[in-house]
Amino acid sequence: MTAIISLLVIITLSILVTRIGTIALIHTGLSKEAAKFQARSAYLGVGFTTKESELVVNDPVRRKILTVLIFLGNAGIITTISSVIFSFISIEESGFFSTEIIVLFSGLLLLIALSRSRFIDRKLSSLIDKALSRYTYLEVKDYYSLLHLDEDYRVSEIKVKKADWLTDKTLQKLELDAEGVRVLGIRRLNGKYIGAPKGKTEIKEGDLIILYGKTESIQSLENRKEGSSGDMEHNNAVTEQKRREQQEQEE
């Protein structure tokens, strides 16, 4: 029974550690889903090669968070394996229809239910926020909530190609604001970064532009090609944005 209880405690601590890591990464500017994936990947030591991993590795604060998660994950996995072995030895000795097996499965079901509870998630997030603010030097700002990224808004990067509608046009001519899309920054091919670019800034082939707006608006912009069809899509997007704004005012 001791081995089974130890196993449940270790799993609980693992969930808590990855949750703390997720919230810490969110506070550094990662989206909720990206932060969750990176935290779990680091804790389990499974490796990650997504686009967000470059942002994590290049940031000293995020790198420090993942280093701690990797260290705790190595210790946690070894302990978990030991507990699993002892748990199965205990179950084998007492039989598969014993108190031990009932406690094990009941505990696992309870942990799954708690991990999916939105109420528990909100309370736990609040406690972790306060702890991070009080006991760490991490700048506790939840950019995910600040930018309303859970309400169909997103921050996204687009690589500008030669045949794209965006290519060789100034921001003033593109009028992306009228579509409800904001250009936060542009990274040129030579590595130069332009933050909060103005209307006379020209989008060039090979640029990596950072956008903020509705998911569907950014996806439409990413797939838009040059020519009359692209201009028509832009006009339709502007009309849709006006309708959206009018609806928001009426509400």
XYZ file of C-alpha atoms in Angstrom:
251
model
C 0.000 0.000 0.000
C 2.890 2.375 0.810
C 4.304 1.998 -2.712
C 0.925 2.808 -4.293
C 0.396 5.891 -2.127
C 3.951 7.008 -2.959
C 3.194 6.581 -6.665
C 0.045 8.723 -6.411
C 1.952 11.402 -4.488
C 4.712 11.472 -7.139
C 2.167 11.779 -9.966
C 0.434 14.610 -8.072
C 3.745 16.430 -7.611
C 4.595 15.915 -11.294
C 1.295 17.480 -12.365
C 1.893 20.377 -9.974
C 5.480 20.959 -11.164
C 4.503 21.008 -14.860
C 1.605 23.320 -14.014
C 3.953 25.743 -12.252
C 6.338 25.554 -15.210
C 3.483 26.214 -17.642
C 2.317 29.324 -15.785
C 5.891 30.590 -15.437
C 6.387 30.233 -19.217
C 3.054 31.956 -19.901
C 4.273 34.920 -17.864
C 7.283 35.230 -20.183
C 4.966 35.716 -23.176
C 4.345 32.195 -24.519
C 0.803 31.179 -25.420
C -0.961 28.778 -23.063
C -0.776 25.788 -25.402
C 2.870 26.394 -26.321
C 3.823 26.847 -22.657
C 2.020 23.659 -21.660
C 3.728 21.663 -24.410
C 7.201 23.012 -23.641
C 6.827 22.442 -19.886
C 5.696 18.838 -20.339
C 8.395 18.160 -22.936
C 11.125 19.467 -20.632
C 9.830 17.595 -17.581
C 9.505 14.295 -19.450
C 12.769 14.829 -21.342
C 11.230 13.803 -24.654
C 12.805 16.574 -26.718
C 10.986 19.211 -28.731
C 11.643 20.662 -32.166
C 8.703 23.006 -32.644
C 9.071 26.629 -33.774
C 8.321 27.804 -30.215
C 11.306 25.861 -28.874
C 13.656 28.354 -30.562
C 11.935 31.175 -28.685
C 12.332 29.226 -25.438
C 16.005 28.373 -25.885
C 16.960 31.906 -26.939
C 15.320 33.515 -23.897
C 17.424 33.352 -20.674
C 14.399 33.351 -18.325
C 12.575 30.604 -20.244
C 15.811 28.620 -20.500
C 16.216 28.788 -16.719
C 12.628 27.581 -16.185
C 13.137 24.617 -18.515
C 16.458 23.742 -16.869
C 14.690 23.396 -13.522
C 11.917 21.313 -15.124
C 14.450 18.993 -16.781
C 16.298 18.516 -13.484
C 13.090 17.793 -11.547
C 11.835 15.577 -14.364
C 14.914 13.347 -14.263
C 14.526 12.847 -10.522
C 10.755 12.390 -10.803
C 10.876 9.800 -13.581
C 13.417 7.642 -11.737
C 11.336 7.785 -8.559
C 8.148 7.034 -10.506
C 9.664 3.965 -12.162
C 10.788 2.649 -8.757
C 7.336 3.235 -7.274
C 5.635 1.537 -10.229
C 7.823 -1.555 -9.815
C 7.116 -1.767 -6.087
C 3.406 -1.108 -6.705
C 3.085 -4.014 -9.115
C 5.006 -6.272 -6.736
C 2.539 -5.288 -3.998
C -0.454 -5.896 -6.282
C 0.898 -9.248 -7.434
C 1.315 -10.389 -3.844
C -2.153 -9.298 -2.751
C -4.023 -10.072 -5.985
C -5.536 -7.894 -8.685
C -8.862 -7.504 -6.857
C -7.427 -6.151 -3.646
C -7.589 -2.883 -1.712
C -4.329 -1.771 -3.333
C -5.696 -1.938 -6.877
C -8.869 -0.086 -5.836
C -6.829 2.669 -4.184
C -4.553 2.928 -7.237
C -7.311 3.267 -9.827
C -9.460 5.492 -7.603
C -6.492 7.786 -7.018
C -5.675 7.958 -10.728
C -9.293 8.750 -11.637
C -9.403 11.464 -8.969
C -6.187 13.030 -10.251
C -7.501 13.015 -13.837
C -10.743 14.681 -12.702
C -8.894 17.331 -10.676
C -6.449 18.080 -13.511
C -9.386 18.749 -15.864
C -11.365 20.874 -13.420
C -11.543 24.524 -14.490
C -12.307 25.604 -10.929
C -9.191 23.871 -9.585
C -7.191 25.253 -12.508
C -8.227 28.853 -11.717
C -7.546 28.503 -7.982
C -4.220 26.764 -8.555
C -3.163 29.339 -11.147
C -3.974 32.156 -8.719
C -1.890 30.557 -5.947
C 1.035 29.914 -8.292
C 0.866 33.509 -9.559
C 1.137 34.844 -6.017
C 3.993 32.469 -5.176
C 5.937 33.411 -8.325
C 5.423 37.092 -7.601
C 6.567 36.772 -3.977
C 9.393 34.257 -4.132
C 10.946 34.762 -7.578
C 12.334 37.586 -9.677
C 10.206 36.507 -12.627
C 8.189 39.361 -14.078
C 4.682 38.078 -13.405
C 2.625 39.366 -16.286
C 0.190 37.014 -17.958
C 0.516 38.169 -21.558
C -1.818 35.369 -22.633
C -4.712 36.914 -20.696
C -3.503 40.487 -21.243
C -3.840 40.098 -25.017
C -7.060 38.024 -24.717
C -5.440 35.132 -26.586
C -8.099 32.827 -25.144
C -10.826 34.768 -27.013
C -9.848 33.858 -30.583
C -7.069 36.454 -30.692
C -3.500 35.400 -31.364
C 0.042 36.620 -31.887
C 1.531 34.972 -34.936
C 4.569 35.105 -37.215
C 4.277 35.121 -41.007
C 7.167 34.532 -43.389
C 6.628 36.785 -46.415
C 7.072 35.069 -49.781
C 7.544 36.570 -53.241
C 3.993 35.880 -54.470
C 2.288 37.077 -51.278
C -0.133 39.995 -51.323
C 1.934 41.701 -48.609
C 5.189 41.799 -50.585
C 6.677 45.156 -51.651
C 3.893 47.238 -50.097
C 4.052 49.792 -47.306
C 1.956 49.341 -44.184
C 0.099 52.504 -45.114
C -0.949 50.985 -48.429
C -1.809 47.596 -46.927
C -4.226 49.136 -44.377
C -4.059 46.064 -42.168
C -5.550 48.039 -39.272
C -8.785 48.212 -41.239
C -8.830 44.402 -41.194
C -8.338 44.341 -37.424
C -4.715 43.159 -37.697
C -1.808 44.943 -35.995
C 1.834 44.620 -37.044
C 3.890 44.380 -33.843
C 7.282 43.968 -35.438
C 9.284 42.998 -38.523
C 12.499 40.989 -38.676
C 14.455 41.507 -41.879
C 16.513 38.831 -43.630
C 19.701 40.520 -42.419
C 18.566 40.118 -38.810
C 17.485 43.739 -38.264
C 14.361 44.083 -36.129
C 11.824 46.894 -36.518
C 9.540 47.237 -33.503
C 6.123 48.896 -33.820
C 6.705 49.773 -37.519
C 5.024 52.866 -38.987
C 3.030 53.452 -42.148
C 5.982 54.134 -44.462
C 7.680 50.836 -43.542
C 7.722 48.468 -46.510
C 7.153 44.720 -46.253
C 9.796 42.858 -48.257
C 10.234 39.289 -49.446
C 11.805 37.174 -46.701
C 10.565 39.368 -43.858
C 9.249 37.710 -40.731
C 6.351 39.828 -39.522
C 4.748 39.508 -36.086
C 0.991 40.086 -36.141
C -1.783 40.437 -33.576
C -5.452 39.934 -34.388
C -8.278 37.462 -34.829
C -7.189 33.951 -35.812
C -9.274 33.891 -39.010
C -7.981 37.336 -40.061
C -4.337 36.306 -39.683
C -4.928 32.993 -41.481
C -6.596 34.818 -44.362
C -3.669 37.231 -44.582
C -1.116 34.409 -44.487
C -2.732 32.620 -47.448
C -3.433 35.755 -49.513
C -1.677 36.015 -52.887
C -0.829 39.074 -54.962
C -3.135 40.395 -57.684
C -6.803 41.302 -57.960
C -7.908 38.270 -55.945
C -5.771 39.431 -53.033
C -7.209 42.952 -53.267
C -10.727 41.503 -53.236
C -9.944 39.418 -50.138
C -8.619 42.560 -48.456
C -11.809 44.493 -49.240
C -13.941 41.618 -47.932
C -11.845 41.487 -44.751
C -12.282 45.239 -44.218
C -16.052 44.920 -44.656
C -16.155 42.012 -42.197
C -14.129 43.988 -39.646
C -16.510 46.946 -39.901
C -19.452 44.601 -39.349
C -17.677 43.118 -36.344
C -16.985 46.543 -34.847
C -20.569 47.652 -35.350
C -21.830 44.501 -33.660
C -19.511 45.115 -30.688
C -20.805 48.676 -30.322
C -24.411 47.475 -30.313
C -23.627 44.977 -27.579
